[in-house]
Coordinates of C-alpha atoms and ligand atoms in Angstrom, one line a residue:
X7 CA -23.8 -13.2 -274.1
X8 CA -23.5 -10.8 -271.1
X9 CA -19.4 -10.9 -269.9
X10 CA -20.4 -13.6 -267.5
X11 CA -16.7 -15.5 -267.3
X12 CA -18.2 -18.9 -268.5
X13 CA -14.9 -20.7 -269.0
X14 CA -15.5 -24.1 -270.4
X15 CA -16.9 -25.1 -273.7
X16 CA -20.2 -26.8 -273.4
X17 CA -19.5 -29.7 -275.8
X18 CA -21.4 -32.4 -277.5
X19 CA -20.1 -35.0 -274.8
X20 CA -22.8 -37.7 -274.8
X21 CA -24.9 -38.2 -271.8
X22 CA -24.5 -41.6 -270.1
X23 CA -27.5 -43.4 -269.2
X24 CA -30.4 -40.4 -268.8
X25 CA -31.2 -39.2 -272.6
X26 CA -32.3 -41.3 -275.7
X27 CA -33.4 -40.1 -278.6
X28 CA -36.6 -39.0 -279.8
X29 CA -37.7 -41.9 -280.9
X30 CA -38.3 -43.7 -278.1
X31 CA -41.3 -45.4 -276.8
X32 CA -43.8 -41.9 -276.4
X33 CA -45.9 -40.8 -273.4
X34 CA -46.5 -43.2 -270.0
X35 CA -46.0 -46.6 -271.6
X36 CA -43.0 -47.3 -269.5
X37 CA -44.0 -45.6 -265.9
X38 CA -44.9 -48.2 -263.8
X39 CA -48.6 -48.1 -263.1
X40 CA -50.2 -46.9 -260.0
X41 CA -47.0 -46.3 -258.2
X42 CA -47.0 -43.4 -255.8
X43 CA -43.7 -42.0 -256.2
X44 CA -41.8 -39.8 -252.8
X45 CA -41.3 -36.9 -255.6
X46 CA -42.5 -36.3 -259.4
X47 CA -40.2 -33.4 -261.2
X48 CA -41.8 -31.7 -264.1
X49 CA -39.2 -31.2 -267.0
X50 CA -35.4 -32.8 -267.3
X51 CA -33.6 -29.4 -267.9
X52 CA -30.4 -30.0 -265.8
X53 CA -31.7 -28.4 -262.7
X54 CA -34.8 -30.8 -263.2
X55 CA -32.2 -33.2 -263.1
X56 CA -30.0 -32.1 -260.6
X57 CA -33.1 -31.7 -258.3
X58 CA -33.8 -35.3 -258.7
X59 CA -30.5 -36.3 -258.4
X60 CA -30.1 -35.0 -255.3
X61 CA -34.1 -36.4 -253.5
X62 CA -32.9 -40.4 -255.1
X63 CA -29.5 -39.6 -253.5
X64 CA -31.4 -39.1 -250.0
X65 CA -33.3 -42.4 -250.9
X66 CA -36.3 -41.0 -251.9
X67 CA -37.9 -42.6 -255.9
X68 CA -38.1 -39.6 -258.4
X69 CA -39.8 -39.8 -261.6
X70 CA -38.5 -36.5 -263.8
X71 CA -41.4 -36.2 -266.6
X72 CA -39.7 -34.2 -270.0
X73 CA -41.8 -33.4 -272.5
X74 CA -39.0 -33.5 -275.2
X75 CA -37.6 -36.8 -276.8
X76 CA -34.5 -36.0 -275.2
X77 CA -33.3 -34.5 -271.4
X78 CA -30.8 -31.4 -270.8
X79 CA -33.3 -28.9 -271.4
X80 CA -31.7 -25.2 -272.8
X81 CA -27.9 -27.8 -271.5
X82 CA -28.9 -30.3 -274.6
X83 CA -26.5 -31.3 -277.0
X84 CA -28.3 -32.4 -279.7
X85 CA -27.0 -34.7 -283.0
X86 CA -27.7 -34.8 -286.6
X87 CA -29.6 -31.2 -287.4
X88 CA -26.9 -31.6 -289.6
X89 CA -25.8 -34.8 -290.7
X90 CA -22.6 -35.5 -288.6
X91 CA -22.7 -32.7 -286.7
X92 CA -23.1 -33.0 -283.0
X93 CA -24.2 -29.4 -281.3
X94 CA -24.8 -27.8 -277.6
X95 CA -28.1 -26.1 -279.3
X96 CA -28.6 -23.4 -276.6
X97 CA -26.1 -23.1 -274.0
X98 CA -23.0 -23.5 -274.9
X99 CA -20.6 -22.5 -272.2
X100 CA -20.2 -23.8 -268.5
X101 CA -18.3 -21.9 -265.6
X102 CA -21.2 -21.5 -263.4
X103 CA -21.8 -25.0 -262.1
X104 CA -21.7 -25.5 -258.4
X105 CA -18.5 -27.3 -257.5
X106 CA -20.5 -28.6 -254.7
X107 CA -22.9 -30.1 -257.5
X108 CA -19.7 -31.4 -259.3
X109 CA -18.1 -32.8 -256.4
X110 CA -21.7 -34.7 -254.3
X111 CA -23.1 -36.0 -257.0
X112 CA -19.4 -37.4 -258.0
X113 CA -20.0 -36.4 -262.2
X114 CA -16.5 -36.7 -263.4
X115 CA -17.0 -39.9 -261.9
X116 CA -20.0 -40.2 -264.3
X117 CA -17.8 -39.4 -267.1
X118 CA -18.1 -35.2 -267.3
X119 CA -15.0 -34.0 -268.6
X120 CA -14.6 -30.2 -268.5
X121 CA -12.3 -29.0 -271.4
X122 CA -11.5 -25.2 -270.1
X123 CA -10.6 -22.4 -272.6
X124 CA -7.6 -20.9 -272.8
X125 CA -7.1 -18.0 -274.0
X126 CA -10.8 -17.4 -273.0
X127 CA -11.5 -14.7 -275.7
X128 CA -10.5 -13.3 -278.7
X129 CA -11.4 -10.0 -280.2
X130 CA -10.9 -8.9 -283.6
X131 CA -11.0 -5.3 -284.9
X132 CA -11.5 -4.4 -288.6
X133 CA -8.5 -2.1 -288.1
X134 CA -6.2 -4.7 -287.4
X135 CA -5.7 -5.2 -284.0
X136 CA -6.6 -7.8 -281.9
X137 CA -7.5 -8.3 -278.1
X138 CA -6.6 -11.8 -276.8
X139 CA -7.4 -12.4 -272.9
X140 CA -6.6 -15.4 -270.6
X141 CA -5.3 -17.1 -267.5
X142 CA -1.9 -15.7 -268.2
X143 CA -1.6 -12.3 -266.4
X144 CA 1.4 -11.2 -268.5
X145 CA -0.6 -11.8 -271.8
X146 CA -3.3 -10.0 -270.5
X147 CA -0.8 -7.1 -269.8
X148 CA 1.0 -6.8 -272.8
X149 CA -2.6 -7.6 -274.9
X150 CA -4.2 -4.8 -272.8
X151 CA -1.4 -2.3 -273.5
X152 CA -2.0 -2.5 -277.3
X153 CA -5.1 -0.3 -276.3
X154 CA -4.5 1.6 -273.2
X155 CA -1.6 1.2 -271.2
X156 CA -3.8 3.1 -268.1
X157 CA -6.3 -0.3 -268.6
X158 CA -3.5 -2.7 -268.5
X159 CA -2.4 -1.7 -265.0
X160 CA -5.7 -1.2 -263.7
X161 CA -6.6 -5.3 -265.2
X162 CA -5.4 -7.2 -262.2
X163 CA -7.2 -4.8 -259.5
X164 CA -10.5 -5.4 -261.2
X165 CA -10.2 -8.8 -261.2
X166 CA -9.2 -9.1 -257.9
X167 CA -12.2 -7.6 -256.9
X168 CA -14.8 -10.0 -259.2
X169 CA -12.7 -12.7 -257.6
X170 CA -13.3 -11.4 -254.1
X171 CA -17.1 -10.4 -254.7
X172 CA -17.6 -13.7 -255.9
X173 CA -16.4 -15.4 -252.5
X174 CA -19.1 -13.3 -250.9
X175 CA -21.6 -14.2 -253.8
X176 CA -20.9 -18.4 -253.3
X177 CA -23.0 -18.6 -249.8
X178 CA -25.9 -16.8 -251.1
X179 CA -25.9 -18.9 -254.3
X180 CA -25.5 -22.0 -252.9
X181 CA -28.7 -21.7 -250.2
X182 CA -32.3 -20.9 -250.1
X183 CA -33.2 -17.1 -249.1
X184 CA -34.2 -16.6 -245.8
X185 CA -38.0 -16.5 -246.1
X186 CA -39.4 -15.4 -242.6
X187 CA -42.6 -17.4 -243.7
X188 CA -40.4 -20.7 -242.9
X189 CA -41.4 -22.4 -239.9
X190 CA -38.3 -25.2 -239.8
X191 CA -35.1 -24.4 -240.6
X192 CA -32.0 -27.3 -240.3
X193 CA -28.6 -25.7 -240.2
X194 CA -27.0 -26.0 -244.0
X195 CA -24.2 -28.2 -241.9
X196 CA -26.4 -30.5 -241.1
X197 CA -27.6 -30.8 -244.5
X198 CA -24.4 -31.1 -246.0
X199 CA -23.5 -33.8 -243.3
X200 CA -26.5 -35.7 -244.7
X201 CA -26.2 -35.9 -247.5
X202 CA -22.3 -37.2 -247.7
X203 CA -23.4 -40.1 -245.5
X204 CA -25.8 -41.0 -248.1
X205 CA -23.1 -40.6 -251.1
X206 CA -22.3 -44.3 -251.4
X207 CA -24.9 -45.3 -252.7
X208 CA -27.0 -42.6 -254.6
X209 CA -25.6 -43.6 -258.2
X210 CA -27.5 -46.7 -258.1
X211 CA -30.7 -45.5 -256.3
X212 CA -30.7 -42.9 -259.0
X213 CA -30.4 -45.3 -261.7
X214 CA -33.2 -47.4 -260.6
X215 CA -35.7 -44.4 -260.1
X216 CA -35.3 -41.9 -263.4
X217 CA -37.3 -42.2 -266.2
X218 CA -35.5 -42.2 -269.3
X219 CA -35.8 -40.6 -272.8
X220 CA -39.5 -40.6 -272.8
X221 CA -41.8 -37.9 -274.3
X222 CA -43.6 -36.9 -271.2
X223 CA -45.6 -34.0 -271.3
X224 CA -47.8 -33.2 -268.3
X225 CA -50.7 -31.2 -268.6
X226 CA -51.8 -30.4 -265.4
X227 CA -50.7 -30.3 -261.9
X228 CA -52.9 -32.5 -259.5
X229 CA -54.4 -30.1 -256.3
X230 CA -56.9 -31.5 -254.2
X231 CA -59.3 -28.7 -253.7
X232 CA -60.2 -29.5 -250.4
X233 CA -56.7 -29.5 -248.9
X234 CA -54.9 -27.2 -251.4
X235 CA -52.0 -29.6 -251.7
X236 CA -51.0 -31.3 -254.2
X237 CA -51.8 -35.1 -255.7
X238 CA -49.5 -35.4 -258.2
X239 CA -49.4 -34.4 -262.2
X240 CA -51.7 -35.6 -265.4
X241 CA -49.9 -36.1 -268.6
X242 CA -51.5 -35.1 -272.0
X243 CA -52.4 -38.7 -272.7
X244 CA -54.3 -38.7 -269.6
X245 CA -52.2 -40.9 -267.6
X246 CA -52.2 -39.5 -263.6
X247 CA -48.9 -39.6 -261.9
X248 CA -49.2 -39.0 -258.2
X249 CA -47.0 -38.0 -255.6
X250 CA -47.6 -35.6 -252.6
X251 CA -44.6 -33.5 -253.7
X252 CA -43.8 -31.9 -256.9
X253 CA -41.3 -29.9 -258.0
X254 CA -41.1 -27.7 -261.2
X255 CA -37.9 -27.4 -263.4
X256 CA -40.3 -25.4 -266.0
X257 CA -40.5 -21.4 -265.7
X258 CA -42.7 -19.7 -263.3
X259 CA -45.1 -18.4 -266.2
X260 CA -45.7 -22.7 -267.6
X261 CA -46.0 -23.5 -264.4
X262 CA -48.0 -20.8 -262.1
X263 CA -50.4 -19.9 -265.2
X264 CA -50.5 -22.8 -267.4
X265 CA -49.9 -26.2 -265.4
X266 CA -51.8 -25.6 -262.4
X267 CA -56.0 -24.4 -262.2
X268 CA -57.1 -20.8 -262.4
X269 CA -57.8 -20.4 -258.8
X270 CA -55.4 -21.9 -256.4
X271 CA -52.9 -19.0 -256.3
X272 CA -53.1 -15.8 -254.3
X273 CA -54.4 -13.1 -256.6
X274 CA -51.3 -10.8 -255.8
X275 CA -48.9 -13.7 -256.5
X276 CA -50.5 -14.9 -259.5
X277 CA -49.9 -11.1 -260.7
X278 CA -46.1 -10.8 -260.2
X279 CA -45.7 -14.0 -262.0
X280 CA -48.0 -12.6 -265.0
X281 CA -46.4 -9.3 -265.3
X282 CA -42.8 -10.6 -264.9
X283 CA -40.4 -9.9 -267.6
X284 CA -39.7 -12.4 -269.5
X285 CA -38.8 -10.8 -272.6
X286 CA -35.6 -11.8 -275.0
X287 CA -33.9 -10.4 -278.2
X288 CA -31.4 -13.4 -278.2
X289 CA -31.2 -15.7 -281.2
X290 CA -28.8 -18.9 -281.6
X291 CA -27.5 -20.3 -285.1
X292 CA -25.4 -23.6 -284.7
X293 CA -23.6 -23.5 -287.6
X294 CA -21.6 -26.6 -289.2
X295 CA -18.5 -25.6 -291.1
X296 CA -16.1 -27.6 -293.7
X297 CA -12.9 -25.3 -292.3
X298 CA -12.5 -22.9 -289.5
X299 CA -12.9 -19.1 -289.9
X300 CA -9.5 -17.2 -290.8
X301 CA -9.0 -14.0 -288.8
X302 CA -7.7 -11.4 -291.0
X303 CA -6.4 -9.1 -288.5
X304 CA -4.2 -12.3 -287.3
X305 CA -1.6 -12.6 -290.0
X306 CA -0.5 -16.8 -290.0
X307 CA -3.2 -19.1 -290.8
X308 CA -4.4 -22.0 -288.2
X309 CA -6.2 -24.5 -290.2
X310 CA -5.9 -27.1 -287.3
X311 CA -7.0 -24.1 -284.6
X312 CA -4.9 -21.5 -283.2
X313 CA -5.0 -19.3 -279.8
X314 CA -7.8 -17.0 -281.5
X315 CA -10.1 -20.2 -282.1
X316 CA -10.0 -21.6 -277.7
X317 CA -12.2 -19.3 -276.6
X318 CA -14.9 -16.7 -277.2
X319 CA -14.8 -14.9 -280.1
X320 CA -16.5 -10.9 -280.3
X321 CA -17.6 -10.3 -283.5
X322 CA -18.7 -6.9 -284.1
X323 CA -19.7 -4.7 -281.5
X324 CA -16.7 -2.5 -282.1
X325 CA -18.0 0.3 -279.7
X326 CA -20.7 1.1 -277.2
X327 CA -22.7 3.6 -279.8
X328 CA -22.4 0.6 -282.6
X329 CA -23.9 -2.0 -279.5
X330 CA -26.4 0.9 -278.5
X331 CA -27.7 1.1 -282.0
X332 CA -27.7 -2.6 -282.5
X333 CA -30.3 -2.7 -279.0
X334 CA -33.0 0.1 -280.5
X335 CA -33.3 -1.3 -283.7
X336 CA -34.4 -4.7 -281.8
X337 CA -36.2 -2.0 -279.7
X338 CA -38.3 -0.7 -282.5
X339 CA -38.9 -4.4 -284.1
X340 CA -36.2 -4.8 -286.3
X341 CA -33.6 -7.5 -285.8
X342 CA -30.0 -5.7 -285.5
X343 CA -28.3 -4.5 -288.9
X344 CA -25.1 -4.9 -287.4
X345 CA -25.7 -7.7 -284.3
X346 CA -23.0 -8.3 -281.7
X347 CA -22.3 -11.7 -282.3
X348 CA -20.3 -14.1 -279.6
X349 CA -18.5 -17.0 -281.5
X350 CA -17.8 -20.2 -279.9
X351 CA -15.9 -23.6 -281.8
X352 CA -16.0 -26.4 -279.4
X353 CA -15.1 -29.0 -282.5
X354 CA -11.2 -27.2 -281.6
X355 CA -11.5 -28.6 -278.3
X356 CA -13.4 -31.7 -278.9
X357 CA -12.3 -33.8 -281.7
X358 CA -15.8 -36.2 -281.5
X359 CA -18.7 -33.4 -282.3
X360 CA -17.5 -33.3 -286.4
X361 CA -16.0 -35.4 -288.9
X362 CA -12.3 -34.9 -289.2
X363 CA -11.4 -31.2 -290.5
X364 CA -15.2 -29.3 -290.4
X365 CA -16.5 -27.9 -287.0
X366 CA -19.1 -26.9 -285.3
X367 CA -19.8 -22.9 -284.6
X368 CA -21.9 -21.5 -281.9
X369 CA -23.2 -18.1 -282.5
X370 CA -25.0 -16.4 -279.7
X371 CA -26.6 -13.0 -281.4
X372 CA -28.4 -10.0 -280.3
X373 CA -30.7 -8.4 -280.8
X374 CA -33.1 -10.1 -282.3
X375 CA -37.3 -9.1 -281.1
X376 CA -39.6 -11.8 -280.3
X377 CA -42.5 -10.1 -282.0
X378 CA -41.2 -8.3 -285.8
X379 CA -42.8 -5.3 -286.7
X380 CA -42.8 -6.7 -290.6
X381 CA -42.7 -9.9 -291.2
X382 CA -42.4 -13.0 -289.2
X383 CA -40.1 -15.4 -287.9
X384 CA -41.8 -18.0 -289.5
X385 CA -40.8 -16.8 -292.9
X386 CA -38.2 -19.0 -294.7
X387 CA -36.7 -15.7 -296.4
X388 CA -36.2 -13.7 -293.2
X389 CA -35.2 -16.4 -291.3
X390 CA -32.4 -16.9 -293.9
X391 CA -31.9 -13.0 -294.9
X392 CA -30.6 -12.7 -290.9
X393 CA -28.6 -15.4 -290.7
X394 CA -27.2 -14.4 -293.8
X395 CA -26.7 -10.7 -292.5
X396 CA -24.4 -12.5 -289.6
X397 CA -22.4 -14.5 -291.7
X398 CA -21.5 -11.4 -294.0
X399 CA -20.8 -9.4 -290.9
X400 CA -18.5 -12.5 -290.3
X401 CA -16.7 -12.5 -293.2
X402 CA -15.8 -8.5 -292.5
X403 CA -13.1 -10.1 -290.2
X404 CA -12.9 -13.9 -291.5
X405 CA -13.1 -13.5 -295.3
X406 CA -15.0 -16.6 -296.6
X407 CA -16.7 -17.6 -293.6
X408 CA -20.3 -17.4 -295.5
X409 CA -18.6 -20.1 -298.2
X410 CA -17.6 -22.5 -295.0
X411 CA -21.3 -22.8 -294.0
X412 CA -22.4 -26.2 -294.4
X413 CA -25.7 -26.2 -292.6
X414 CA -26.7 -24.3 -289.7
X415 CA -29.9 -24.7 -286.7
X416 CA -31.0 -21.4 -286.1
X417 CA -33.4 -20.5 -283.1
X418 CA -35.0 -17.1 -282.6
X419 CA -36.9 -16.0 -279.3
X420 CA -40.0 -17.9 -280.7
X421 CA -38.4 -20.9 -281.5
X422 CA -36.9 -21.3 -278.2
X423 CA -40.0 -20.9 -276.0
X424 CA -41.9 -23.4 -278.4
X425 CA -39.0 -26.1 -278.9
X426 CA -37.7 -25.4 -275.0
X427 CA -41.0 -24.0 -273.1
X428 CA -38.6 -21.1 -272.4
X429 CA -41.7 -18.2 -272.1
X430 CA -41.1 -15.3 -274.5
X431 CA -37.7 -16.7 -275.4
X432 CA -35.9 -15.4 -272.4
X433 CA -32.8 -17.8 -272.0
X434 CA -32.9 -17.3 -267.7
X435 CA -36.7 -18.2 -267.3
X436 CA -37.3 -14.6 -266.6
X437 CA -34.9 -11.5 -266.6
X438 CA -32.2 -11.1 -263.6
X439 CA -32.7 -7.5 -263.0
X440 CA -32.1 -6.2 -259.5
X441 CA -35.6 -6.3 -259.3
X442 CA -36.3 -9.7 -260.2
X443 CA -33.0 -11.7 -258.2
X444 CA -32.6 -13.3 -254.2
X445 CA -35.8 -12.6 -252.4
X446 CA -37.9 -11.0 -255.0
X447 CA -37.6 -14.4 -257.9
X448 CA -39.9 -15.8 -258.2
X449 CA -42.2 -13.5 -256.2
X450 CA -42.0 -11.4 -253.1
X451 CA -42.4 -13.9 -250.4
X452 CA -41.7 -17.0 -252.7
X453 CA -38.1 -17.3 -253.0
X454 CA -37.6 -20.5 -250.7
X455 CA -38.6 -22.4 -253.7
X456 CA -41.8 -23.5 -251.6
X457 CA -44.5 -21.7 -253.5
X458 CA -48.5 -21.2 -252.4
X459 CA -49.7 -24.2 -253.3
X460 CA -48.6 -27.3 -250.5
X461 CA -46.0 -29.6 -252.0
X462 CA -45.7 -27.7 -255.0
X463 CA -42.0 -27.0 -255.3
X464 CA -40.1 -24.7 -257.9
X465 CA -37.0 -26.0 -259.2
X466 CA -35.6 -24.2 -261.9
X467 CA -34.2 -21.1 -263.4
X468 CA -36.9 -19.0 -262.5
X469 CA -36.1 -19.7 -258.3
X470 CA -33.0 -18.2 -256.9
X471 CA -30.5 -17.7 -258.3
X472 CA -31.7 -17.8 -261.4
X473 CA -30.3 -19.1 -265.1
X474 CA -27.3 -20.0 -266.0
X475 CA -26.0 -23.9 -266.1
X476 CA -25.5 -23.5 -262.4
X477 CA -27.5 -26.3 -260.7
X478 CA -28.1 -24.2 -257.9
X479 CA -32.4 -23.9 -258.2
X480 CA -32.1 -27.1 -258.4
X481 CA -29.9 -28.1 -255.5
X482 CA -31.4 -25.7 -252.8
X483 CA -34.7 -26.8 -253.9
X484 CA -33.9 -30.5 -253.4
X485 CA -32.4 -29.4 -249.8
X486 CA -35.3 -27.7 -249.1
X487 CA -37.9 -30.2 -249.6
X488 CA -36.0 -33.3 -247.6
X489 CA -36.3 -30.5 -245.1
X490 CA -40.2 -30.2 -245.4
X491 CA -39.9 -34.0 -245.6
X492 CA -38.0 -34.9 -242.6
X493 CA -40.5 -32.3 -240.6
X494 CA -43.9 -34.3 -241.8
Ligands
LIG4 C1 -29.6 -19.8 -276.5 C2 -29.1 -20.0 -275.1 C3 -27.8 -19.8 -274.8 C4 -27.4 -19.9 -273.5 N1 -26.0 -19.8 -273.2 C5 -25.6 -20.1 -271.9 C6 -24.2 -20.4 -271.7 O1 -23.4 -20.4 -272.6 N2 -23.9 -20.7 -270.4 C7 -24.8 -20.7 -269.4 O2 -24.4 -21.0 -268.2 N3 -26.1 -20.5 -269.6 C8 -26.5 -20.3 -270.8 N4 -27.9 -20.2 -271.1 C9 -28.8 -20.3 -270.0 C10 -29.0 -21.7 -269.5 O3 -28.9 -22.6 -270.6 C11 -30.4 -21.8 -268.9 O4 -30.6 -20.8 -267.9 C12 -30.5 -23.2 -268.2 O5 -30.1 -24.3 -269.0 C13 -31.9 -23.4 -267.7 O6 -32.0 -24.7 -267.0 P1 -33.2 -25.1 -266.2 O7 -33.0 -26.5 -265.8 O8 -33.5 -24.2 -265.1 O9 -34.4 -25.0 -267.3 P2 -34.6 -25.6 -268.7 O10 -33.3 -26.0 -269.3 O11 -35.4 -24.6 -269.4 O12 -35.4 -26.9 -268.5 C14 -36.8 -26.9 -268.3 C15 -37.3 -28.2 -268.9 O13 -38.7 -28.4 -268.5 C16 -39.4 -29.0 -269.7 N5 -40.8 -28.7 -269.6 C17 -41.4 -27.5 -269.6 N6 -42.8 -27.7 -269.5 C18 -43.0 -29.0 -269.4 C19 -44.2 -29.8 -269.2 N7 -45.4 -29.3 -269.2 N8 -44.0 -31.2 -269.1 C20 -42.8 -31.7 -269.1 N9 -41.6 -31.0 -269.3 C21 -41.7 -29.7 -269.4 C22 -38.7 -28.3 -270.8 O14 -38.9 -29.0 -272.0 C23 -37.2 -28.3 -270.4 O15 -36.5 -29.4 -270.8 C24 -28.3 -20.1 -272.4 C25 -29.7 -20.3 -272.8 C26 -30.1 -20.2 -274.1 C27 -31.5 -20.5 -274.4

């Protein structure tokens, strides 16, 4: 997706303590009854979680209420779609994580184990060439120069200038916007200082406090009509869950429109949530393989995994007019003839996702349209006539691909909003236009995660700074309500 840099493989690594699977015990059996907790989170995507990670570090008892069998959200890794096979179902690729996130909440610690790329892409053309990129400038030059020497000079000034930009860029990820409506600010030092007094002993507070592996799906969010703040959340099966603070990991649209009653929102705000965009034309197909893919335009043959299988791989999109053309099909209905196709293999890099000598493929395609204009998703035969069409465009540059296919999970902008509660399929919880990002997500006025409804929080995605496996909703939202806490 998009030429964000994400530089490590999002791999099946199993989750310690937090996720079971979906067959464990349903619903509220396990919360214990009439507690009334400092802080409920709706949804364990990993900004739900990082939220909560962050209030039980500061002391404070968290439930975080998921309404699949299993926590992580669109950061899952999920096992046995295929028998054996262990995939990262949505994202699959992590560079954006907050190294303050990595570093307070101590995860290598916790067993995280980042496995970088390296070379970081690979590019086949059906002429023959090749375009490998990396950490090593002097690749990058002499892989460059195969194109256009002109581009190979001009390679290091560009990225010195993403790599300056995105010093500027950390400060304004890493806190909440400066709403004027706030009454109480603390300065971020003090808030940093904070919390690293309370490191020592988070891990266990956090242990005792989460909810784990449970199926809970809340249908409502609790107001108190009298007040306007909020009482807590009610699950489907009824059971109330209260708490005086709530924060939501799911997107603006479940939360503003569906979780909460019809009229306890400003009109206008209620509006720029409605008519946000939150369309997609992204599909996923985790594919399991019995060899990896042979590049024809590379001439020795890696069975084990060469440089062209570390990172990720371009297939198609050989020019802007074949990418453009690719987009107004999707425009007009129809799911891309010829769809640019990014190709990840974390089973290269991590030995424990497949049995010995098959791996696991991540394909992230566009464009694919939520709505078709004939047919429908639901149809068996289409759903298997595209996936098809991408392993054939495969095979154009690794003959024999479509033979490797074992089994594959595929999920279209449909599937994902119904399996993930992402609205419309769009992978960010709402599009990152200029018009959408920093004071202006969720709404004009909103963007210090506080929202118009007292004690209702938004934690995810959808808040600044928006998707990505960044953590950062998450964390600024946590900081902001132990700062509305401290000030009751
Ligand atoms: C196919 C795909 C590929 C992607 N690739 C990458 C990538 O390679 N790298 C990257 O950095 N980002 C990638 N992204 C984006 C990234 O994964 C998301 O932006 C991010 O994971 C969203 O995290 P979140 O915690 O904000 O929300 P989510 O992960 O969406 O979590 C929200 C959670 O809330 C739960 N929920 C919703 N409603 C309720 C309810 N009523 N009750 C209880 N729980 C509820 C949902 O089930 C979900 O678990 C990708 C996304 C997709 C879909």
């Amino acid at each position: 997706m998009s030429p964000a840099p994400w530089r490590f493989l999002l791999t099946g690594a199993r989750r310690r303590g937090f996720s079971t699977d979906a067959s464990a015990p349903s619903a509220s059996s396990q919360l214990p009854r009439g507690k009334r907790w400092d802080a409920v989170v709706i949804g364990g995507g990993h900004n739900g979680l990082v939220a909560a990670a962050y209030l039980a570090r500061a002391g404070r008892s968290v439930a975080v209420l998921e309404r699949r069998g299993v926590l992580g959200g669109a950061a899952v890794s999920e096992s046995d779609l295929v028998p054996g096979f262990r995939f990262s179902r949505c994202s699959y690729l992590l560079s954006l994580l907050r190294p303050a996130i990595l570093r307070d909440l101590e995860l290598e610690r916790h067993g995280l184990k980042l496995l970088p790329r390296s070379p970081s892409s690979f590019t086949p053309c059906l002429d023959g060439r090749y375009l490998l990129l990396g950490p090593d400038a002097e690749m990058n030059f002499s892989e460059i120069s195969k194109f256009s020497s002109k581009d190979a000079m001009a390679y290091p000034r560009y990225e010195e200038q993403l790599e300056k930009f995105c010093q500027l860029m950390d400060f304004v990820i890493d806190s909440a916007p400066p709403e004027l409506r706030q009454e109480y600010h603390t300065s971020m030092v003090d808030r940093m200082k904070d919390r690293v007094d309370k490191s020592a002993y988070w891990g266990n507070i956090l242990r005792l406090v989460m909810q784990q592996g449970q199926k809970n799906m809340v249908s409502h969010v609790m107001v108190n009509e009298t007040t306007g703040r909020v009482e807590g959340v009610a699950l489907t099966d009824g059971t109330e869950i209260h708490s005086s603070i709530v924060l939501s990991n799911a997107t603006p649209y479940k939360t503003f429109v569906d979780l909460l009653p019809a009229n306890v929102l400003p009109e206008n705000f209620l509006c720029s949530v409605k008519t946000a965009d939150y369309s997609s034309a992204t599909t996923k197909i985790n594919v399991a393989v019995d060899r990896l893919p042979q590049f024809q335009c590379c001439k020795g043959i890696n069975p084990e995994g060469g440089p062209e299988h570390m990172g990720t791989i371009h297939i198609g999109s050989e020019s802007m007019e074949e990418i453009d053309i690719a987009f107004r099909e999707a425009e007009s209905g129809v799911s891309s003839k010829r769809p640019v196709i990014e190709m990840t293999i974390p089973s290269v890099l991590d030995k424990t996702i497949s049995p010995p000598g098959q791996h696991v493929i991540n394909l992230f395609i566009q464009y694919t349209p939520y709505k078709l204009s004939e047919g429908s998703w639901q149809d068996p035969d289409v759903r298997k006539s595209f996936a098809e069409r991408c392993f054939s465009l495969i095979d154009e540059y690794a003959p024999g691909f479509s033979s490797s296919v074992v089994g594959y999970d595929m999920l279209t902008p449909p599937d994902l909003e119904r399996e993930f509660g992402l609205t419309g399929g769009n992978i960010f919880h709402g599009s990152m236009g200029l018009d959408s990002l920093f004071l202006m997500r969720p709404a004009k006025g909103w963007s210090d995660y506080r929202t118009p409804v007292k004690g209702l929080y938004l934690c995810g995605s959808g808040a600044h700074p928006g998707g990505g496996v960044m953590g950062a909703p998450g964390r600024n939202a946590a900081s902001i309500v132990l700062e509305d806490l401290k000030v009751k």
